[in-house]
């Protein structure tokens, strides 16, 4: 597998969770799996072995060299690409000033390094590439290596985790990626006057997947295709949706080291302690612990639906609730919650940072988890919430629609402030007025099995169906 993030090495979102859990799930089923990812600044090399030195990487006219470190974790080799020119800097994709200007070259380096790893260290039957950062690998394979006998039988799977991020660059950058200008055609890499690396992955892979069945259908529509819906319809026969799973070793209230007290669906006493602990941690009053606590953990991005919260902010301040939010990203969305916290500090609290321990505390301590995403390819937090008896309130889209139903949570549609308000009111009414039904909802969610087993089995069936 080739990707830009994997827990526990580096993470900005759910992609990392997938790369930290799917490969071990496949390994447990008997497959040989390796993951190639960048060694960004700060990625610890404790326990790593330098397995390859001086791997040459030709990125257009430039020649670079990389070292490859191997960490074996749960039966999977994680190969970390050390190439300081590209990866020894602040931020995985960028920092406060914005995206790194040369991300296309950085991830071209990752793809070249993965091909080098495949030649010298780990010969795969399948390259499984994730998101646009790995989209050049199928392009290089078809373009440069189609007659290289090492890769004659190698097949490619390309998984789309989010259509909203495509890796688009100017035409002149083709040269810097080592690709000929003849690839600048609408039926190749050209897209609205630019090159598009996600399109490259979709076009040149043997199979395409995305991370939920509903999102697989949605991305073939104008509304959710981000301009690539036509291509996805054309490749529809090779496109499937496979739902992500949950790594219950990391996300379970019985064993979670980050939370105040363990709990189970049979004994929910610990959840009350977790709620008090979270209220204290968030600086919210603990005198009326029965008041419903709504949690949010999210990247602050347009995708995540916070414009709906902005639209109902004037109502929210009058409700008898508490809300704690963890998330960072675009300041316009952070400001929505900063505004609420400034207006009613006794009801709303916000942490604008990245804090893994707090993410666990919120999953465990909140009563409800709000995820109003405009679109959501899969979404992991709603599945984590289920496990912790924290009832999800979600917009019925993508993976949220596939994982939440009336027995486990509240769904709204259409995407509107009124519909979200309605679902929140329904949830609060049941919480206050029908405690037995509420508890049944919690317990049902806690018992749902979203472990990786069946998803990993679906990927294996796909790998077998295309194997050379
Ligand atoms: P996405 O990948 O679109 O961000 P997912 O729901 O698939 O959405 O995954 C998000 C992951 O990132 C979850 O593991 C969540 O706990 C984590 N996460 C998001 N924001 C933060 C944050 N500010 N601090 C800690 N973890 C976060
Ligand atoms: C993306 C999507 C999210 C999904 C994650 C892992 O970041 O936004 O819905 O769960 O990838 O596949």
Coordinates of C-alpha atoms and ligand atoms in Angstrom, one line a residue:
X1 CA 0.0 0.0 0.0
X2 CA 1.1 3.5 -0.7
X3 CA -0.2 6.5 1.3
X4 CA 0.6 9.8 2.8
X5 CA -0.5 9.0 6.4
X6 CA -0.7 6.0 8.7
X7 CA -1.1 5.7 12.5
X8 CA 0.9 5.6 14.6
X9 CA 3.5 7.4 12.5
X10 CA 1.7 10.4 11.1
X11 CA -2.0 11.5 11.0
X12 CA -4.2 14.4 10.1
X13 CA -7.5 12.4 9.6
X14 CA -9.2 9.1 9.0
X15 CA -6.8 8.0 6.2
X16 CA -4.2 7.4 8.8
X17 CA -6.5 5.3 10.9
X18 CA -7.3 3.1 7.8
X19 CA -3.6 2.6 6.9
X20 CA -2.9 1.8 10.6
X21 CA -5.5 -0.9 10.7
X22 CA -6.4 -2.4 7.3
X23 CA -2.9 -3.7 6.6
X24 CA -2.7 -5.6 10.0
X25 CA -6.2 -7.0 9.4
X26 CA -5.0 -8.3 6.0
X27 CA -1.8 -9.7 7.5
X28 CA -3.9 -11.5 10.2
X29 CA -5.7 -13.2 7.3
X30 CA -2.5 -14.5 5.9
X31 CA -1.5 -11.9 3.3
X32 CA 2.0 -10.3 3.1
X33 CA 1.5 -6.6 3.4
X34 CA 3.8 -3.6 3.3
X35 CA 3.0 0.1 3.5
X36 CA 5.2 2.8 2.0
X37 CA 4.9 6.3 3.5
X38 CA 7.0 9.4 3.9
X39 CA 9.2 9.8 6.9
X40 CA 8.1 13.3 7.8
X41 CA 9.9 15.5 10.3
X42 CA 9.1 14.2 13.8
X43 CA 8.3 10.6 12.8
X44 CA 10.2 8.6 15.3
X45 CA 12.6 5.9 14.1
X46 CA 13.0 4.1 17.4
X47 CA 12.9 0.4 16.5
X48 CA 13.3 1.1 12.8
X49 CA 16.0 -0.6 10.7
X50 CA 17.7 1.1 7.8
X51 CA 17.1 -1.4 5.0
X52 CA 18.0 0.5 1.9
X53 CA 20.4 3.4 1.4
X54 CA 20.9 5.7 -1.6
X55 CA 17.7 4.7 -3.5
X56 CA 17.8 7.0 -6.5
X57 CA 14.6 9.0 -7.2
X58 CA 14.3 10.8 -10.6
X59 CA 11.7 13.4 -10.3
X60 CA 11.6 15.1 -13.7
X61 CA 15.0 16.6 -14.2
X62 CA 16.0 16.3 -10.6
X63 CA 17.8 13.4 -9.0
X64 CA 17.4 12.7 -5.3
X65 CA 18.3 9.9 -3.1
X66 CA 16.2 8.3 -0.4
X67 CA 16.9 6.0 2.5
X68 CA 14.3 3.4 3.5
X69 CA 13.6 2.5 7.1
X70 CA 11.5 -0.5 8.0
X71 CA 9.3 -0.9 11.1
X72 CA 7.5 -4.1 11.5
X73 CA 4.1 -3.7 13.3
X74 CA 1.4 -6.3 13.7
X75 CA 2.9 -8.4 11.0
X76 CA 3.1 -5.5 8.5
X77 CA 6.3 -3.9 7.1
X78 CA 6.0 -0.1 7.2
X79 CA 8.7 1.3 4.9
X80 CA 9.4 4.9 5.7
X81 CA 10.9 7.0 3.0
X82 CA 13.6 9.3 4.2
X83 CA 14.3 12.1 1.7
X84 CA 14.9 15.3 3.7
X85 CA 14.5 17.6 0.7
X86 CA 10.9 16.7 0.5
X87 CA 9.9 15.5 3.9
X88 CA 12.0 17.1 6.6
X89 CA 9.9 20.2 7.1
X90 CA 7.0 21.4 9.3
X91 CA 3.6 20.1 8.4
X92 CA 2.5 17.0 6.5
X93 CA 0.8 18.9 3.7
X94 CA 1.6 22.4 4.7
X95 CA 1.6 24.7 7.7
X96 CA -0.1 27.9 8.7
X97 CA 0.9 29.6 5.5
X98 CA -0.9 27.1 3.4
X99 CA -0.1 24.0 1.4
X100 CA 3.5 23.2 0.5
X101 CA 4.0 24.5 -3.0
X102 CA 5.8 21.4 -4.2
X103 CA 3.4 18.7 -2.8
X104 CA 3.1 17.2 -6.3
X105 CA 6.9 16.6 -6.4
X106 CA 6.9 15.4 -2.8
X107 CA 4.3 12.7 -3.5
X108 CA 5.9 11.9 -6.8
X109 CA 9.0 11.1 -4.7
X110 CA 6.8 8.8 -2.5
X111 CA 5.5 7.0 -5.6
X112 CA 9.0 6.5 -7.1
X113 CA 10.3 5.3 -3.7
X114 CA 7.4 2.8 -3.5
X115 CA 8.4 1.5 -6.9
X116 CA 12.0 1.2 -5.7
X117 CA 10.8 -0.7 -2.6
X118 CA 8.8 -3.0 -4.8
X119 CA 11.9 -3.8 -6.9
X120 CA 14.4 -4.3 -4.1
X121 CA 12.6 -5.1 -0.9
X122 CA 9.0 -6.3 -1.3
X123 CA 7.6 -7.5 -4.6
X124 CA 3.8 -7.0 -4.5
X125 CA 1.1 -8.7 -6.6
X126 CA -1.0 -5.6 -6.0
X127 CA -0.1 -1.9 -5.5
X128 CA -2.9 -0.5 -3.4
X129 CA -2.7 3.3 -3.7
X130 CA -4.6 5.7 -1.5
X131 CA -5.8 9.2 -2.5
X132 CA -4.2 11.6 -5.0
X133 CA -0.9 11.5 -3.2
X134 CA -0.4 8.0 -4.5
X135 CA -2.2 8.7 -7.8
X136 CA 1.0 9.0 -9.8
X137 CA 2.0 5.5 -9.1
X138 CA -0.5 3.8 -11.5
X139 CA 0.4 6.6 -14.0
X140 CA 4.2 5.8 -13.8
X141 CA 3.4 2.1 -13.9
X142 CA 1.4 2.3 -17.1
X143 CA 3.5 5.0 -18.7
X144 CA 7.1 4.0 -17.9
X145 CA 7.0 0.4 -16.7
X146 CA 4.5 -1.3 -18.9
X147 CA 7.1 -3.4 -20.5
X148 CA 9.3 -3.9 -17.4
X149 CA 9.0 -7.6 -16.7
X150 CA 9.3 -7.0 -12.9
X151 CA 5.8 -5.5 -13.0
X152 CA 4.2 -7.5 -15.8
X153 CA 1.8 -9.1 -13.4
X154 CA 1.4 -6.3 -10.9
X155 CA -2.0 -4.9 -10.7
X156 CA -3.2 -1.6 -9.1
X157 CA -6.1 -0.8 -6.8
X158 CA -6.8 2.9 -6.2
X159 CA -8.9 3.9 -3.1
X160 CA -10.6 7.3 -3.1
X161 CA -11.0 8.6 0.5
X162 CA -12.2 12.0 -0.5
X163 CA -13.1 13.5 -3.9
X164 CA -12.6 17.0 -2.4
X165 CA -8.8 16.7 -2.6
X166 CA -7.5 16.1 -6.1
X167 CA -3.9 17.3 -6.4
X168 CA -4.3 19.9 -9.2
X169 CA -1.3 21.7 -10.7
X170 CA -0.4 23.8 -13.7
X171 CA 0.4 22.2 -17.0
X172 CA 4.1 23.2 -16.7
X173 CA 4.4 20.9 -13.7
X174 CA 4.1 17.8 -15.9
X175 CA 7.8 18.3 -16.9
X176 CA 8.7 18.4 -13.2
X177 CA 6.9 15.1 -12.6
X178 CA 8.8 13.5 -15.4
X179 CA 5.7 13.2 -17.6
X180 CA 5.5 14.2 -21.3
X181 CA 3.3 17.1 -22.4
X182 CA 1.3 14.7 -24.5
X183 CA -0.4 13.6 -21.3
X184 CA -2.1 17.0 -21.2
X185 CA -5.3 15.7 -22.9
X186 CA -8.8 15.6 -21.6
X187 CA -8.8 11.8 -21.8
X188 CA -5.5 11.7 -19.8
X189 CA -4.4 14.0 -17.0
X190 CA -5.9 17.3 -18.2
X191 CA -8.8 18.7 -16.1
X192 CA -10.1 22.2 -16.6
X193 CA -6.8 23.5 -17.8
X194 CA -4.7 21.9 -15.1
X195 CA -3.3 18.5 -14.4
X196 CA -5.2 16.3 -11.9
X197 CA -3.4 13.6 -10.0
X198 CA -6.5 12.0 -8.5
X199 CA -7.8 11.7 -12.1
X200 CA -4.5 9.9 -12.9
X201 CA -5.2 7.3 -10.2
X202 CA -8.7 6.8 -11.3
X203 CA -7.8 6.5 -15.0
X204 CA -4.8 4.1 -14.8
X205 CA -5.8 1.7 -12.0
X206 CA -7.2 -1.8 -12.6
X207 CA -9.8 -1.3 -9.8
X208 CA -11.1 1.7 -8.0
X209 CA -12.7 1.7 -4.6
X210 CA -14.1 4.2 -2.2
X211 CA -14.8 3.9 1.5
X212 CA -18.6 3.3 1.6
X213 CA -21.2 1.9 -0.8
X214 CA -23.3 5.0 -0.7
X215 CA -20.3 7.3 -1.5
X216 CA -19.5 5.0 -4.4
X217 CA -22.9 5.8 -5.9
X218 CA -22.8 9.5 -4.8
X219 CA -19.4 10.3 -6.6
X220 CA -21.0 9.3 -9.9
X221 CA -23.4 12.2 -9.6
X222 CA -22.7 15.9 -10.5
X223 CA -23.5 16.9 -6.9
X224 CA -20.7 14.8 -5.3
X225 CA -18.3 14.0 -8.2
X226 CA -16.3 17.3 -8.0
X227 CA -16.1 17.3 -11.7
X228 CA -14.9 13.7 -12.1
X229 CA -18.4 12.1 -12.0
X230 CA -18.4 11.5 -15.8
X231 CA -15.1 9.6 -15.6
X232 CA -16.3 7.7 -12.5
X233 CA -19.4 6.7 -14.4
X234 CA -17.3 5.6 -17.3
X235 CA -15.2 3.5 -15.0
X236 CA -18.3 2.4 -13.0
X237 CA -17.8 -1.3 -13.7
X238 CA -14.5 -1.2 -11.9
X239 CA -15.7 1.0 -9.0
X240 CA -16.9 -0.5 -5.6
X241 CA -17.5 0.9 -2.2
X242 CA -16.0 -0.9 0.8
X243 CA -16.8 0.4 4.2
X244 CA -14.0 1.3 6.6
X245 CA -13.7 -0.6 9.8
X246 CA -12.8 0.4 13.4
X247 CA -9.6 -0.6 15.1
X248 CA -11.2 -1.7 18.4
X249 CA -7.7 -2.2 20.0
X250 CA -7.5 1.6 19.9
X251 CA -11.2 2.6 20.2
X252 CA -12.9 0.6 23.0
X253 CA -14.2 1.9 26.3
X254 CA -13.2 -1.3 28.1
X255 CA -9.4 -0.8 27.4
X256 CA -8.9 2.9 26.4
X257 CA -6.0 4.3 28.4
X258 CA -7.0 7.9 27.7
X259 CA -10.4 7.8 29.5
X260 CA -11.2 8.4 33.2
X261 CA -12.9 5.0 33.7
X262 CA -13.6 1.9 31.7
X263 CA -17.1 0.9 30.9
X264 CA -19.2 -1.7 29.0
X265 CA -22.8 -1.9 27.8
X266 CA -23.6 -4.0 30.8
X267 CA -22.1 -1.5 33.2
X268 CA -22.2 2.1 32.2
X269 CA -21.1 3.6 35.5
X270 CA -17.7 4.4 34.1
X271 CA -19.3 6.5 31.3
X272 CA -20.7 8.9 34.0
X273 CA -17.1 9.3 35.4
X274 CA -15.9 10.0 31.8
X275 CA -18.5 12.7 31.4
X276 CA -17.5 14.4 34.6
X277 CA -13.9 14.2 33.6
X278 CA -14.6 15.6 30.2
X279 CA -16.6 18.5 31.6
X280 CA -13.8 19.4 33.9
X281 CA -11.2 19.0 31.2
X282 CA -13.3 21.3 28.9
X283 CA -13.8 23.8 31.7
X284 CA -17.6 23.3 31.7
X285 CA -19.7 23.3 34.9
X286 CA -20.2 19.9 36.6
X287 CA -23.0 20.9 38.9
X288 CA -25.8 19.5 36.7
X289 CA -24.2 16.5 35.2
X290 CA -27.5 15.3 33.7
X291 CA -27.5 18.1 31.2
X292 CA -26.9 16.5 27.8
X293 CA -23.3 16.9 26.5
X294 CA -22.8 17.1 22.7
X295 CA -19.4 16.3 21.4
X296 CA -17.7 17.1 18.1
X297 CA -14.2 15.9 16.9
X298 CA -13.4 17.1 13.4
X299 CA -11.2 18.7 10.9
X300 CA -12.6 22.2 10.5
X301 CA -13.3 22.1 6.8
X302 CA -16.2 23.0 4.5
X303 CA -17.0 19.3 4.1
X304 CA -17.9 18.9 7.7
X305 CA -21.1 20.9 7.8
X306 CA -20.3 23.6 10.3
X307 CA -22.2 26.2 8.2
X308 CA -25.3 24.5 9.5
X309 CA -24.2 25.1 13.1
X310 CA -23.4 28.7 12.3
X311 CA -27.0 29.0 10.9
X312 CA -28.6 27.8 14.2
X313 CA -26.1 29.4 16.6
X314 CA -28.8 31.9 17.8
X315 CA -31.1 29.0 18.8
X316 CA -28.3 26.9 20.3
X317 CA -27.4 29.5 23.0
X318 CA -30.8 29.2 24.5
X319 CA -30.8 25.4 24.8
X320 CA -30.1 23.5 28.0
X321 CA -27.1 21.7 26.7
X322 CA -23.4 21.6 26.9
X323 CA -21.2 21.3 23.8
X324 CA -17.5 20.5 23.6
X325 CA -15.7 20.7 20.3
X326 CA -12.2 19.6 19.3
X327 CA -11.0 20.6 15.9
X328 CA -8.6 22.7 13.9
X329 CA -8.5 23.8 10.3
X330 CA -10.1 26.7 8.5
X331 CA -10.5 29.7 10.8
X332 CA -14.0 30.6 9.5
X333 CA -15.4 27.3 11.0
X334 CA -13.3 27.6 14.2
X335 CA -14.8 31.1 14.6
X336 CA -18.3 29.7 14.7
X337 CA -17.4 27.7 17.8
X338 CA -15.2 30.4 19.3
X339 CA -18.2 32.7 19.0
X340 CA -20.5 30.3 20.8
X341 CA -17.9 29.8 23.6
X342 CA -17.4 33.5 24.0
X343 CA -21.2 34.1 24.2
X344 CA -21.9 31.2 26.6
X345 CA -18.7 29.9 28.2
X346 CA -20.8 27.8 30.6
X347 CA -22.3 25.9 27.7
X348 CA -19.7 25.7 24.9
X349 CA -16.1 24.9 24.9
X350 CA -13.7 24.6 22.0
X351 CA -10.1 23.3 21.6
X352 CA -8.5 24.4 18.4
X353 CA -5.7 21.9 18.3
X354 CA -4.9 18.3 17.5
X355 CA -5.2 16.2 20.6
X356 CA -5.6 12.5 20.3
X357 CA -6.2 11.9 24.1
X358 CA -9.0 14.5 24.1
X359 CA -10.6 12.9 21.0
X360 CA -10.9 9.7 23.1
X361 CA -12.3 11.6 26.1
X362 CA -15.0 13.2 24.0
X363 CA -16.0 9.9 22.4
X364 CA -16.3 8.4 25.9
X365 CA -17.7 11.3 27.9
X366 CA -20.3 12.9 25.6
X367 CA -23.9 11.8 25.4
X368 CA -24.3 12.7 21.7
X369 CA -21.9 13.1 18.9
X370 CA -22.8 15.6 16.2
X371 CA -21.5 15.0 12.6
X372 CA -23.5 17.1 10.2
X373 CA -21.1 16.6 7.2
X374 CA -22.2 18.0 3.9
X375 CA -20.7 14.9 2.4
X376 CA -18.8 12.1 4.2
X377 CA -17.0 9.4 2.2
X378 CA -17.0 7.1 5.3
X379 CA -16.4 8.9 8.5
X380 CA -14.9 7.0 11.5
X381 CA -15.9 9.2 14.4
X382 CA -19.6 8.1 14.2
X383 CA -18.5 4.5 14.4
X384 CA -16.2 5.3 17.4
X385 CA -19.1 7.0 19.0
X386 CA -21.3 3.9 18.6
X387 CA -18.7 1.9 20.5
X388 CA -18.7 4.3 23.4
X389 CA -22.4 4.6 23.7
X390 CA -22.4 8.2 22.4
X391 CA -25.4 8.5 20.2
X392 CA -24.6 10.0 16.8
X393 CA -26.6 12.7 15.1
X394 CA -25.6 12.7 11.4
X395 CA -26.5 14.0 8.0
X396 CA -27.7 11.1 5.9
X397 CA -24.8 11.1 3.4
X398 CA -22.1 8.7 2.4
X399 CA -20.7 6.4 5.1
X400 CA -22.8 8.2 7.7
X401 CA -25.9 7.0 6.0
X402 CA -24.5 3.4 5.7
X403 CA -23.5 3.1 9.4
X404 CA -26.3 4.9 11.4
X405 CA -29.9 3.9 11.5
X406 CA -33.0 4.6 13.7
X407 CA -31.9 2.0 16.2
X408 CA -28.5 3.6 16.9
X409 CA -28.8 7.3 16.2
X410 CA -30.5 10.2 14.5
X411 CA -30.2 11.0 10.8
X412 CA -31.3 14.1 9.0
X413 CA -31.9 15.0 5.4
X414 CA -32.0 17.3 3.4
X415 CA -28.8 19.1 4.3
X416 CA -30.4 22.2 5.9
X417 CA -30.3 24.0 9.3
X418 CA -34.0 23.1 9.8
X419 CA -33.5 19.4 9.2
X420 CA -30.5 19.3 11.6
X421 CA -32.4 21.3 14.2
X422 CA -35.2 18.7 13.9
X423 CA -32.8 15.8 14.5
X424 CA -31.2 17.5 17.4
X425 CA -34.6 18.2 19.0
X426 CA -35.7 14.6 18.5
X427 CA -32.5 13.4 20.2
X428 CA -32.8 15.9 23.1
X429 CA -36.5 14.9 23.6
X430 CA -35.7 11.3 23.8
X431 CA -32.8 11.9 26.1
X432 CA -34.9 13.8 28.6
X433 CA -38.3 12.1 28.3
X434 CA -37.6 8.5 27.4
X435 CA -34.5 7.4 29.3
X436 CA -35.2 3.7 28.7
X437 CA -35.4 4.1 24.9
X438 CA -32.3 6.3 25.0
X439 CA -30.4 3.6 26.9
X440 CA -31.6 1.0 24.4
X441 CA -30.2 3.2 21.6
X442 CA -26.8 3.4 23.3
X443 CA -26.6 -0.3 24.0
X444 CA -27.6 -1.3 20.5
X445 CA -24.9 1.0 19.1
X446 CA -22.3 -0.4 21.5
X447 CA -23.1 -3.9 20.2
X448 CA -22.7 -3.1 16.5
X449 CA -19.7 -4.8 15.0
X450 CA -17.7 -2.6 12.7
X451 CA -14.4 -4.4 13.1
X452 CA -12.1 -4.6 10.0
X453 CA -12.7 -8.3 9.4
X454 CA -15.4 -8.1 6.8
X455 CA -13.9 -5.0 5.0
X456 CA -10.5 -6.7 4.8
X457 CA -12.2 -9.8 3.4
X458 CA -13.9 -7.6 0.7
X459 CA -10.5 -6.1 -0.2
X460 CA -9.0 -9.6 -0.5
X461 CA -11.8 -10.7 -2.8
X462 CA -11.1 -7.7 -5.0
X463 CA -7.3 -8.3 -5.0
X464 CA -7.9 -11.9 -6.1
X465 CA -10.4 -10.9 -8.8
X466 CA -7.8 -8.7 -10.6
X467 CA -4.6 -10.5 -9.7
X468 CA -2.3 -11.1 -12.7
Ligands
LIG1 P1 -11.7 12.8 8.1 O1 -10.7 11.7 7.6 O2 -12.5 13.3 6.9 O3 -11.1 13.9 8.9 P2 -12.8 10.7 9.7 O4 -14.1 10.7 10.6 O5 -12.7 9.5 8.8 O6 -12.8 12.1 9.0 O7 -11.5 10.6 10.7 C1 -11.1 11.6 11.5 C2 -10.0 11.1 12.4 O8 -9.2 12.1 12.8 C3 -10.6 10.4 13.6 O9 -9.7 9.4 14.1 C4 -10.6 11.6 14.6 O10 -10.6 11.2 15.9 C5 -9.4 12.3 14.2 N1 -9.4 13.8 14.5 C6 -9.9 14.7 13.7 N2 -9.7 16.0 14.3 C7 -8.9 15.7 15.4 C8 -8.3 16.6 16.4 N3 -8.5 17.9 16.3 N4 -7.6 16.0 17.4 C9 -7.5 14.7 17.4 N5 -8.0 13.8 16.5 C10 -8.7 14.3 15.5
LIG2 C1 -11.4 10.8 4.3 C2 -12.9 11.0 4.5 C3 -13.5 10.2 5.6 C4 -13.0 8.8 5.7 C5 -11.5 8.9 5.7 C6 -10.9 7.5 5.7 O1 -10.6 11.7 5.0 O2 -13.2 12.4 4.6 O3 -14.9 10.2 5.5 O4 -13.5 8.1 6.8 O5 -11.0 9.5 4.6 O6 -11.3 6.7 4.7

